[in-house]
PDB file of C-alpha atoms in Angstrom:
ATOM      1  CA  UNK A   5       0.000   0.000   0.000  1.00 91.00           C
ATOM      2  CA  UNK A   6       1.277   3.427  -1.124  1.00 96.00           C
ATOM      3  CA  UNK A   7       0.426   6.048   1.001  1.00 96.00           C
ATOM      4  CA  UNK A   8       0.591  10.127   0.473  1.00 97.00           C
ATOM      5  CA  UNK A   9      -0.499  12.170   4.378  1.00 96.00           C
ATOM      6  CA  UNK A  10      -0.823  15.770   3.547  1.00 96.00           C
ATOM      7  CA  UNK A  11       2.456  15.779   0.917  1.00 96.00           C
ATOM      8  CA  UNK A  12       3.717  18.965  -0.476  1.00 96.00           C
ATOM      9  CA  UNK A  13       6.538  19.798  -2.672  1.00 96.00           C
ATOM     10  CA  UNK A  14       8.638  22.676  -3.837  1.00 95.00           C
ATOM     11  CA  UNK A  15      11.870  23.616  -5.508  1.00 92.00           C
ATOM     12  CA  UNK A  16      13.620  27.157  -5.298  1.00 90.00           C
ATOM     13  CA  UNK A  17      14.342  28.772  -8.358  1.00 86.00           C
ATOM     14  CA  UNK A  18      16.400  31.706  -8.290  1.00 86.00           C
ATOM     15  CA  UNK A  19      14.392  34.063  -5.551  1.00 87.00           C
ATOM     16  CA  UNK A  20      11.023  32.099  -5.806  1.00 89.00           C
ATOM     17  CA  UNK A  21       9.611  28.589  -5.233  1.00 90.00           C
ATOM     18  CA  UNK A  22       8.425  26.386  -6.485  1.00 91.00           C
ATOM     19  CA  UNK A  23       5.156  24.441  -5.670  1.00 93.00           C
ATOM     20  CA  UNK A  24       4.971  21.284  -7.432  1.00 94.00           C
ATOM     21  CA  UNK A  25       2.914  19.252  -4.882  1.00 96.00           C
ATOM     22  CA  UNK A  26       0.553  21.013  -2.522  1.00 96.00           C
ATOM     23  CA  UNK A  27      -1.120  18.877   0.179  1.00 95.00           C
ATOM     24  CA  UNK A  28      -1.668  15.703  -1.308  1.00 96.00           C
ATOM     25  CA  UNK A  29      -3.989  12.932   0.560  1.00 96.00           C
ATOM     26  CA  UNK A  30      -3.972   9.937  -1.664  1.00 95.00           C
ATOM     27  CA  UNK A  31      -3.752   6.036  -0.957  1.00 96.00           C
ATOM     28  CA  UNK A  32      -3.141   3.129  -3.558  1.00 97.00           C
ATOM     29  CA  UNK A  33      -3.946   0.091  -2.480  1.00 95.00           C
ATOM     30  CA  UNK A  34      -1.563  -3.485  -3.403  1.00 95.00           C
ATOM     31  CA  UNK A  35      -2.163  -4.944  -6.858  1.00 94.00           C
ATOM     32  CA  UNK A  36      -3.857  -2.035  -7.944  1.00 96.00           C
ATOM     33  CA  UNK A  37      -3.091  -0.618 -11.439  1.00 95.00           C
ATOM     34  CA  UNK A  38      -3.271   3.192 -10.677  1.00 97.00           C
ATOM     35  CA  UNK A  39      -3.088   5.960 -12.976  1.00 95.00           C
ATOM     36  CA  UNK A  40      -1.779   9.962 -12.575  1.00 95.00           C
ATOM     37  CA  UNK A  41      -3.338  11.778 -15.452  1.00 92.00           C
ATOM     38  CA  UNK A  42      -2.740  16.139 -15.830  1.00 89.00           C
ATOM     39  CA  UNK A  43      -1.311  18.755 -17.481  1.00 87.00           C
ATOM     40  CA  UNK A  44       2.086  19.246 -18.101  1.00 86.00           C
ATOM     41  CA  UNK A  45       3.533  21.031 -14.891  1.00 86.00           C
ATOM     42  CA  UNK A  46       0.719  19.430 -12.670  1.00 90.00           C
ATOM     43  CA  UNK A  47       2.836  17.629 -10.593  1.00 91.00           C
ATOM     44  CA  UNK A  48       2.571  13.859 -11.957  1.00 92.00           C
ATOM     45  CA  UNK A  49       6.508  13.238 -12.403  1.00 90.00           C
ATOM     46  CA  UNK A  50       7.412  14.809  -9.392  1.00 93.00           C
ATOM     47  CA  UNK A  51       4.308  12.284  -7.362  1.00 94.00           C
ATOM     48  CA  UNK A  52       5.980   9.482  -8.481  1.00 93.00           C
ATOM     49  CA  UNK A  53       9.377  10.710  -7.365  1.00 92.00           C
ATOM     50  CA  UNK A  54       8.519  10.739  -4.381  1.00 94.00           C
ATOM     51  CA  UNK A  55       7.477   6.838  -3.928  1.00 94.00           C
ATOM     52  CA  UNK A  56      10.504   5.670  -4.939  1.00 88.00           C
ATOM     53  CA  UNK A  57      12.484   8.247  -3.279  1.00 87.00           C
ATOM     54  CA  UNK A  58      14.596   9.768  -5.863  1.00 87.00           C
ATOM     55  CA  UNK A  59      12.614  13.545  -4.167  1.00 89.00           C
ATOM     56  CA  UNK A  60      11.718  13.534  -0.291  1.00 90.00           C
ATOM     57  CA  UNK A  61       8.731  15.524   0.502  1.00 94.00           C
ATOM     58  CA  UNK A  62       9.045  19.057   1.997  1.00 95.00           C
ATOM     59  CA  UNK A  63       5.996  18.220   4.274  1.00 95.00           C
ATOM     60  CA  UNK A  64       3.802  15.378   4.445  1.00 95.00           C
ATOM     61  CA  UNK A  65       5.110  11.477   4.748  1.00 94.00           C
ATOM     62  CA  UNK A  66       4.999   8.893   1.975  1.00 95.00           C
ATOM     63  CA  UNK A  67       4.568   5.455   3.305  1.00 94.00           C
ATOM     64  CA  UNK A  68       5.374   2.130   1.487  1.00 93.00           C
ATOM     65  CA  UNK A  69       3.436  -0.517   3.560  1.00 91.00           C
ATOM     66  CA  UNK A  70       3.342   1.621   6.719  1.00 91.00           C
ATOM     67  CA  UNK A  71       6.884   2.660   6.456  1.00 89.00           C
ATOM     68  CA  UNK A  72       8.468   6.133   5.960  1.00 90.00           C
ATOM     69  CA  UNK A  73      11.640   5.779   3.729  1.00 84.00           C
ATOM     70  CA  UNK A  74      12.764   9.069   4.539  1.00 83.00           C
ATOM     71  CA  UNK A  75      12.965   8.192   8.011  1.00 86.00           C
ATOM     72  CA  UNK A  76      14.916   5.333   7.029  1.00 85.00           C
ATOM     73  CA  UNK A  77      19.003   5.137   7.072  1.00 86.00           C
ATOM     74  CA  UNK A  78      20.620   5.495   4.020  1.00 84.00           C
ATOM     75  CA  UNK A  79      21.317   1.920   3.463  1.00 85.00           C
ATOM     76  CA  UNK A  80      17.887   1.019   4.548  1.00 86.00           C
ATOM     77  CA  UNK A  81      16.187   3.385   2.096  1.00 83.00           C
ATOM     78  CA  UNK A  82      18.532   1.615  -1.066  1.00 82.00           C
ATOM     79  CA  UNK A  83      17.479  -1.909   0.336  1.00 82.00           C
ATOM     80  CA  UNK A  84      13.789  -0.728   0.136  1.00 84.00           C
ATOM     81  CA  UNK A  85      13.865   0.763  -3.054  1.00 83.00           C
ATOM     82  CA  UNK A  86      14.518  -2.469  -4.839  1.00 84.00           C
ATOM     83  CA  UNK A  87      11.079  -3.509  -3.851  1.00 90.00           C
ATOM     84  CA  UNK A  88      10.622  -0.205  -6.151  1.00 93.00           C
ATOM     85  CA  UNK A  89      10.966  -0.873 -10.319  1.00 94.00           C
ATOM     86  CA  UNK A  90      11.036   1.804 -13.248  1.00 93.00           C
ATOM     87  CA  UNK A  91       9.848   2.291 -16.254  1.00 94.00           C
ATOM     88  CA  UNK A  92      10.686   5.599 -18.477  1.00 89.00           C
ATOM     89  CA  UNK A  93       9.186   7.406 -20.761  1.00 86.00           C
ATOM     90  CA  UNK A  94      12.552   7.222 -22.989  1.00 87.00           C
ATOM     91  CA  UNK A  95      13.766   3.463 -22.429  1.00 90.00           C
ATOM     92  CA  UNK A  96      17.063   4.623 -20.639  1.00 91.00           C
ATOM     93  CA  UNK A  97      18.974   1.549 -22.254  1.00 94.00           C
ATOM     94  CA  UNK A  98      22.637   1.049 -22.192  1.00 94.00           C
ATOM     95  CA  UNK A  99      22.967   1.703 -25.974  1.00 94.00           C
ATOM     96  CA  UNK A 100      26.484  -0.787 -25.935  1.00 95.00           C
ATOM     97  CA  UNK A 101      24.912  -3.479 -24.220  1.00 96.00           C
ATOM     98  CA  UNK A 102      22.472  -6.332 -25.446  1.00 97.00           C
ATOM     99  CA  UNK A 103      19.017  -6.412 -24.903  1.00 97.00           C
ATOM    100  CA  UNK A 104      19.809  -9.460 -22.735  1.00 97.00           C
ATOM    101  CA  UNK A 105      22.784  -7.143 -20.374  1.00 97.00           C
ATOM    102  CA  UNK A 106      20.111  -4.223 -20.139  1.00 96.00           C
ATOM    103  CA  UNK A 107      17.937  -6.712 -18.700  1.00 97.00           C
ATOM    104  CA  UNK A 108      20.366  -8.007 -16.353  1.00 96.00           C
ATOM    105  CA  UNK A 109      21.751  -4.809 -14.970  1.00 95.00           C
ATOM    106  CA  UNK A 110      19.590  -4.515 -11.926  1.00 94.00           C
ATOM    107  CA  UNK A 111      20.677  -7.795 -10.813  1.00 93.00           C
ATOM    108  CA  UNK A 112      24.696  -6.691 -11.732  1.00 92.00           C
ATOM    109  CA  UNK A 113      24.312  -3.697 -10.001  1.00 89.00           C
ATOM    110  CA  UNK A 114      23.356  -5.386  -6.318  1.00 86.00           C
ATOM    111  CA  UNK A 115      25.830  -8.350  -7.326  1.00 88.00           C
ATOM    112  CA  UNK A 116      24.008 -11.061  -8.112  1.00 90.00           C
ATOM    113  CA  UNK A 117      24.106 -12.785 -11.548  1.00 92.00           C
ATOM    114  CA  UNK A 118      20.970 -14.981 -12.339  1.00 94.00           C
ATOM    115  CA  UNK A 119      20.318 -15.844 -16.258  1.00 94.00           C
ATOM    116  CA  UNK A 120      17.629 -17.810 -15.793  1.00 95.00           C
ATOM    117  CA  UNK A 121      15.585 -14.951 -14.073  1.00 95.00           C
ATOM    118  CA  UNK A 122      16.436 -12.600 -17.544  1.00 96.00           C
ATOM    119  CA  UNK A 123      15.915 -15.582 -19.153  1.00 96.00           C
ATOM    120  CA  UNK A 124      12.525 -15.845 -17.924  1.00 96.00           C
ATOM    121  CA  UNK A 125      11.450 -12.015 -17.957  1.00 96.00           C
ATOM    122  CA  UNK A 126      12.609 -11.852 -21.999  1.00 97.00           C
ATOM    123  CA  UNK A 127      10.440 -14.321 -22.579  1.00 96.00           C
ATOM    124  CA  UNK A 128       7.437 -12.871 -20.274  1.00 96.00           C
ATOM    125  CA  UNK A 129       7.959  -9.409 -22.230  1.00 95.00           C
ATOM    126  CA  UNK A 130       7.903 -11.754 -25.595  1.00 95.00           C
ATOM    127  CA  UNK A 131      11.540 -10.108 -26.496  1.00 95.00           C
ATOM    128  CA  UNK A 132      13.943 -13.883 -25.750  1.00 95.00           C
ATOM    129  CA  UNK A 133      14.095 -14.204 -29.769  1.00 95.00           C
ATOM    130  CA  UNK A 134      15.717 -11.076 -29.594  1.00 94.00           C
ATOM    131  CA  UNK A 135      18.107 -11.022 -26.759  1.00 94.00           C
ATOM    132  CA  UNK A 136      21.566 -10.890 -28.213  1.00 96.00           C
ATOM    133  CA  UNK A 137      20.503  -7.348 -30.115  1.00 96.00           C
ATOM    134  CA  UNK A 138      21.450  -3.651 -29.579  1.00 97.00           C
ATOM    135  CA  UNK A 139      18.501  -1.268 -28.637  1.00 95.00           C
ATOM    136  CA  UNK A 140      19.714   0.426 -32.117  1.00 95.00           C
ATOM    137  CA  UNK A 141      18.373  -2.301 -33.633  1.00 96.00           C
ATOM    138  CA  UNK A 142      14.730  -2.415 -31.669  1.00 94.00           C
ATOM    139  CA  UNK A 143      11.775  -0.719 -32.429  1.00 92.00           C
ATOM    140  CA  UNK A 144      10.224   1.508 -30.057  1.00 92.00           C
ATOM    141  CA  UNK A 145       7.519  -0.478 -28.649  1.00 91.00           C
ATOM    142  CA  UNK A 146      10.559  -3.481 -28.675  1.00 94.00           C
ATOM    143  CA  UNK A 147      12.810  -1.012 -26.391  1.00 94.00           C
ATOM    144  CA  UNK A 148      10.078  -0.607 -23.924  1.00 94.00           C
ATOM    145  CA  UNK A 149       8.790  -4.212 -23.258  1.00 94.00           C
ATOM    146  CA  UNK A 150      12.845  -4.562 -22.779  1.00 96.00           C
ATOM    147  CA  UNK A 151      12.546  -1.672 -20.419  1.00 96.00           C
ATOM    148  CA  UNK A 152       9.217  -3.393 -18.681  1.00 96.00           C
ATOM    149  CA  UNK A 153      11.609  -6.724 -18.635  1.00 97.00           C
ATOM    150  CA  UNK A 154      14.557  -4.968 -16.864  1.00 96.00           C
ATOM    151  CA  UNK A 155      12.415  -3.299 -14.005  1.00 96.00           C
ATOM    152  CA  UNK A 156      10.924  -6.438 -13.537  1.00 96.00           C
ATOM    153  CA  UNK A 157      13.903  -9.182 -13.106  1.00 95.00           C
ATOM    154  CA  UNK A 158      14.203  -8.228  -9.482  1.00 93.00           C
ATOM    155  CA  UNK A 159      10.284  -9.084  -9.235  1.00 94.00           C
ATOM    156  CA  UNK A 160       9.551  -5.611  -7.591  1.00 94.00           C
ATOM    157  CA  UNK A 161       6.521  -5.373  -5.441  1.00 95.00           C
ATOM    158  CA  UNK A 162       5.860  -1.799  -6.621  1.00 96.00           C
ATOM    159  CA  UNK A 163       6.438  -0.619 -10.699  1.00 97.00           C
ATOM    160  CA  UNK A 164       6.228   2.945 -11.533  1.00 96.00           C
ATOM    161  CA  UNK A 165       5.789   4.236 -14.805  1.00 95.00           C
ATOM    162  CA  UNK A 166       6.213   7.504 -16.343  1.00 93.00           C
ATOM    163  CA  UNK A 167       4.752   8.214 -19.594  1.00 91.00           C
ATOM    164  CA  UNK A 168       6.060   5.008 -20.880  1.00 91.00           C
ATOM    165  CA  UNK A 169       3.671   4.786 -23.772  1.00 90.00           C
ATOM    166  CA  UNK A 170       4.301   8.575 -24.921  1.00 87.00           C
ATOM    167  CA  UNK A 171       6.933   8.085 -27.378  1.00 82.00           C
ATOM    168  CA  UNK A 172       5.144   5.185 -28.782  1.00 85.00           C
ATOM    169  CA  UNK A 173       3.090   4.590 -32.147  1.00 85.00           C
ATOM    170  CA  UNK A 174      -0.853   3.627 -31.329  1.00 83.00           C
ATOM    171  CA  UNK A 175      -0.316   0.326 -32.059  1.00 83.00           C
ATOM    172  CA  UNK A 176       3.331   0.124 -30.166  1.00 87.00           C
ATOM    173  CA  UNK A 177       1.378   1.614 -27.279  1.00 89.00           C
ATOM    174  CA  UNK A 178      -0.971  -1.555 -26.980  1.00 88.00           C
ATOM    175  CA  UNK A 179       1.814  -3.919 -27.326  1.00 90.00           C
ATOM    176  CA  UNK A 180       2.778  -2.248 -24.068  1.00 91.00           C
ATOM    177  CA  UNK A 181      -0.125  -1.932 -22.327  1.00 92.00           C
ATOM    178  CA  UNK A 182      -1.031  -5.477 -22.537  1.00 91.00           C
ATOM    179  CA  UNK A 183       2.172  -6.381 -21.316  1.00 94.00           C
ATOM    180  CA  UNK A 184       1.433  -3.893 -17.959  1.00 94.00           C
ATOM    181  CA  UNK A 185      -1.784  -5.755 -17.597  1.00 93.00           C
ATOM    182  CA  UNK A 186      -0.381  -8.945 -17.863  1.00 94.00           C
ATOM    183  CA  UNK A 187       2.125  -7.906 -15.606  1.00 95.00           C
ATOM    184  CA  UNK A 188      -0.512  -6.995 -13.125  1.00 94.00           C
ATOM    185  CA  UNK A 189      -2.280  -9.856 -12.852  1.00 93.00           C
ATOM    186  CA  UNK A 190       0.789 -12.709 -13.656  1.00 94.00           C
ATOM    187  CA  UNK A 191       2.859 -11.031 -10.307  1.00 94.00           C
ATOM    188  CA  UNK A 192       0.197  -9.155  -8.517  1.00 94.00           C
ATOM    189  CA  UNK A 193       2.400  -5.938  -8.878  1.00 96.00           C
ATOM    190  CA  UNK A 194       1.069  -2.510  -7.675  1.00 97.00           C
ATOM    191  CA  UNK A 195       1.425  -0.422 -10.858  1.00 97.00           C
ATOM    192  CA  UNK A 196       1.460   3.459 -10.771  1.00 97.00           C
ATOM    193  CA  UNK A 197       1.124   4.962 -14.272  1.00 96.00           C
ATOM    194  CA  UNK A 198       1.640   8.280 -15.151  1.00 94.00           C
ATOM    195  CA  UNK A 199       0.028   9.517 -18.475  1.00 90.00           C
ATOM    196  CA  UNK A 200      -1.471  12.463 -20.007  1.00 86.00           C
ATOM    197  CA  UNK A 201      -2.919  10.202 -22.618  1.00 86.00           C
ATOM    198  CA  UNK A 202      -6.410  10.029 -21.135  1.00 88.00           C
ATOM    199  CA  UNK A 203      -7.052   6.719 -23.203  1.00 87.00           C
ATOM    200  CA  UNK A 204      -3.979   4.933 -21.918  1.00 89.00           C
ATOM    201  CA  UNK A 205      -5.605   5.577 -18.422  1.00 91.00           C
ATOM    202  CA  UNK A 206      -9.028   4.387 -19.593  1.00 90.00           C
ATOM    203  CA  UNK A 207      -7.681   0.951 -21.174  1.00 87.00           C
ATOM    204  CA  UNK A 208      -6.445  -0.171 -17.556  1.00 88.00           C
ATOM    205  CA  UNK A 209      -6.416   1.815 -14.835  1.00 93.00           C
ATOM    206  CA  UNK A 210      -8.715   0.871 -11.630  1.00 93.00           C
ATOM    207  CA  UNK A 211      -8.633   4.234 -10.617  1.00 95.00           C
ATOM    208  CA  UNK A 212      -6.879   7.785 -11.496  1.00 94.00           C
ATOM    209  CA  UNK A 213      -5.872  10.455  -9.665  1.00 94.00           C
ATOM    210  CA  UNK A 214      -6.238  13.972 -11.232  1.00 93.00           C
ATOM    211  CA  UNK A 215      -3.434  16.472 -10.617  1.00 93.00           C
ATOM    212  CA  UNK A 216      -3.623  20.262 -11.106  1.00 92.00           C
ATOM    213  CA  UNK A 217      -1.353  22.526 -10.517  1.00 91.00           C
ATOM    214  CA  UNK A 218      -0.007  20.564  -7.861  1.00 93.00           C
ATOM    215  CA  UNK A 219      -3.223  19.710  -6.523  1.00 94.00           C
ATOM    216  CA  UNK A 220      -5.357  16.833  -6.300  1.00 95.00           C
ATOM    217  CA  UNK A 221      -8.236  17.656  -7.879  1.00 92.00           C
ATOM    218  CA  UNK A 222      -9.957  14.527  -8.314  1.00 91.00           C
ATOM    219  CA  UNK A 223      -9.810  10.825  -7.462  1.00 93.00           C
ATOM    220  CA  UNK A 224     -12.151   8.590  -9.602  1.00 91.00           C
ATOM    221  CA  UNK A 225     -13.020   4.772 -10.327  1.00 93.00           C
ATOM    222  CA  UNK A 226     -12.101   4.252 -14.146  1.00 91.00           C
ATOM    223  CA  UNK A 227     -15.040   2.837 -16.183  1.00 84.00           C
ATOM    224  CA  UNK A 228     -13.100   0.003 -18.350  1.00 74.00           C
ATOM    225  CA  UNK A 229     -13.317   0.531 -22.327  1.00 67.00           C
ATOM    226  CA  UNK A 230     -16.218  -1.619 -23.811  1.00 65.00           C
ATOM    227  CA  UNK A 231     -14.414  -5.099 -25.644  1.00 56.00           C
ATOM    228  CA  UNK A 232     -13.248  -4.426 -29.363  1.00 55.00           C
ATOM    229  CA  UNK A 233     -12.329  -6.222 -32.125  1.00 52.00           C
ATOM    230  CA  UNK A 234      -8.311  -6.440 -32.194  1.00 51.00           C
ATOM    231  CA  UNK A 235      -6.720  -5.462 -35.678  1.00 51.00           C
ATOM    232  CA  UNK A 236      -3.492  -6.836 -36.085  1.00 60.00           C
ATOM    233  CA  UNK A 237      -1.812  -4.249 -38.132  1.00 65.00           C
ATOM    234  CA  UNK A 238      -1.349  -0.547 -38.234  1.00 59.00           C
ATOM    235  CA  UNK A 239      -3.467  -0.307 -41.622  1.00 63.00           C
ATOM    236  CA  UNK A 240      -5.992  -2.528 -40.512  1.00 70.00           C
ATOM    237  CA  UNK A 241      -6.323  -0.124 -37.409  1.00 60.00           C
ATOM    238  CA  UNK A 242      -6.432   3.132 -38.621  1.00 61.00           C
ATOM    239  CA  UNK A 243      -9.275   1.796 -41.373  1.00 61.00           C
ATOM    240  CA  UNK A 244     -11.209   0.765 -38.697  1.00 65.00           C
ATOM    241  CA  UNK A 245     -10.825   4.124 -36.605  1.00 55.00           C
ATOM    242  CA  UNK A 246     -11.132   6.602 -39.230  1.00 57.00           C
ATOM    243  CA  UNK A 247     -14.364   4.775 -40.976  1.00 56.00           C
TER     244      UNK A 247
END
């Protein structure tokens, strides 16, 4: 369970400051697939930040299953956050490495080596037939399930995602949300998605927080999308949506 009490946020800049957050109540509950939708500016990046971490809250606590992180040692808080994966809006793969080493970096980096468990996310993310490539040689929507499959091979209770569907084609961008579902109800992970695509929210969200201007202005139950035909091809889906 993810847990905002009364968070706020700001950054100086120059004379001024900043508000990015401004007394934010909110609670996600485990397994849920959660979504951030607002402007740009509204505060979404800077939320998510601050459950893994990487920002601390100027006021307010952020709990991760009834625990503070900031009140954690530093040690602690690194232990913690690899309960904590990431996904980016911009892959953020190791352009010299192959799409199997990307995957198995988060294991490298807290020195363990285990190629069965990249093994087995490459093949969950449906990317094993390509795992001796370069991201050069990927496609978009290929970079980001390897992105999905890295933040994954430490089986993180918690995955955060930032706009990871943004740079994506429409049909790319369904390749990838399938795979979040999937991921979702295969591990049980709590997902927190940040979008300003309203319809990446409304394909799989439970629920969405609505942030403006640092605000929370609204917290609402997401009505699914009614069932629909799936076209297998870019052609085949932009007939279909522009007739």
């Amino acid at each position: 369970m993810i847990q905002f009490r009364d968070v706020s946020k700001t950054f100086p800049r120059g004379r001024d400051t900043v508000i990015a957050l401004d007394g934010v109540d909110l609670q996600i509950s485990a397994g849920e697939m959660f979504g951030i939708v607002g402007e740009s500016g509204s505060g979404k990046s800077t939320l998510l930040r601050l459950i893994n971490h990487l920002e601390a809250p100027t006021s307010g606590q952020v709990l991760i299953d009834g625990t503070d992180l900031a009140a954690l040692p530093a040690r602690q808080q690194r232990h913690r956050r690899r309960d904590i994966g990431m996904v980016f809006q911009q892959f953020n793969l190791l352009a010299n490495s192959t799409v199997e080493a990307n995957v198995a970096t988060p294991l490298r980096l807290v020195g363990r080596r285990d190629p069965a468990a990249v093994r087995r996310m490459l093949e969950f993310v449906r990317m094993d037939s390509r795992r001796a490539m370069h991201p050069a040689q990927l496609s978009g929507g290929e970079k980001q399930r390897v992105a999905i499959a890295r933040a994954l091979v430490t089986r993180p209770q918690i995955l955060l995602c930032d706009e990871p569907t943004s740079a994506l084609d429409a049909g790319h961008t369904d390749e990838v949300m399938s795979i979040l579902r999937e991921v979702r109800e295969t591990f049980g992970t709590t997902i927190v998605l940040v979008s300003h695509e309203l319809e990446v929210i409304k394909s799989a969200c439970d629920r969405a927080a609505v942030l403006e201007s640092g605000r929370l202005a609204a917290l609402t139950d997401v009505t699914p999308l009614p069932p629909q035909e799936s076209a297998g091809t870019y052609a085949e889906r932009a007939r279909r949506y522009l007739a």
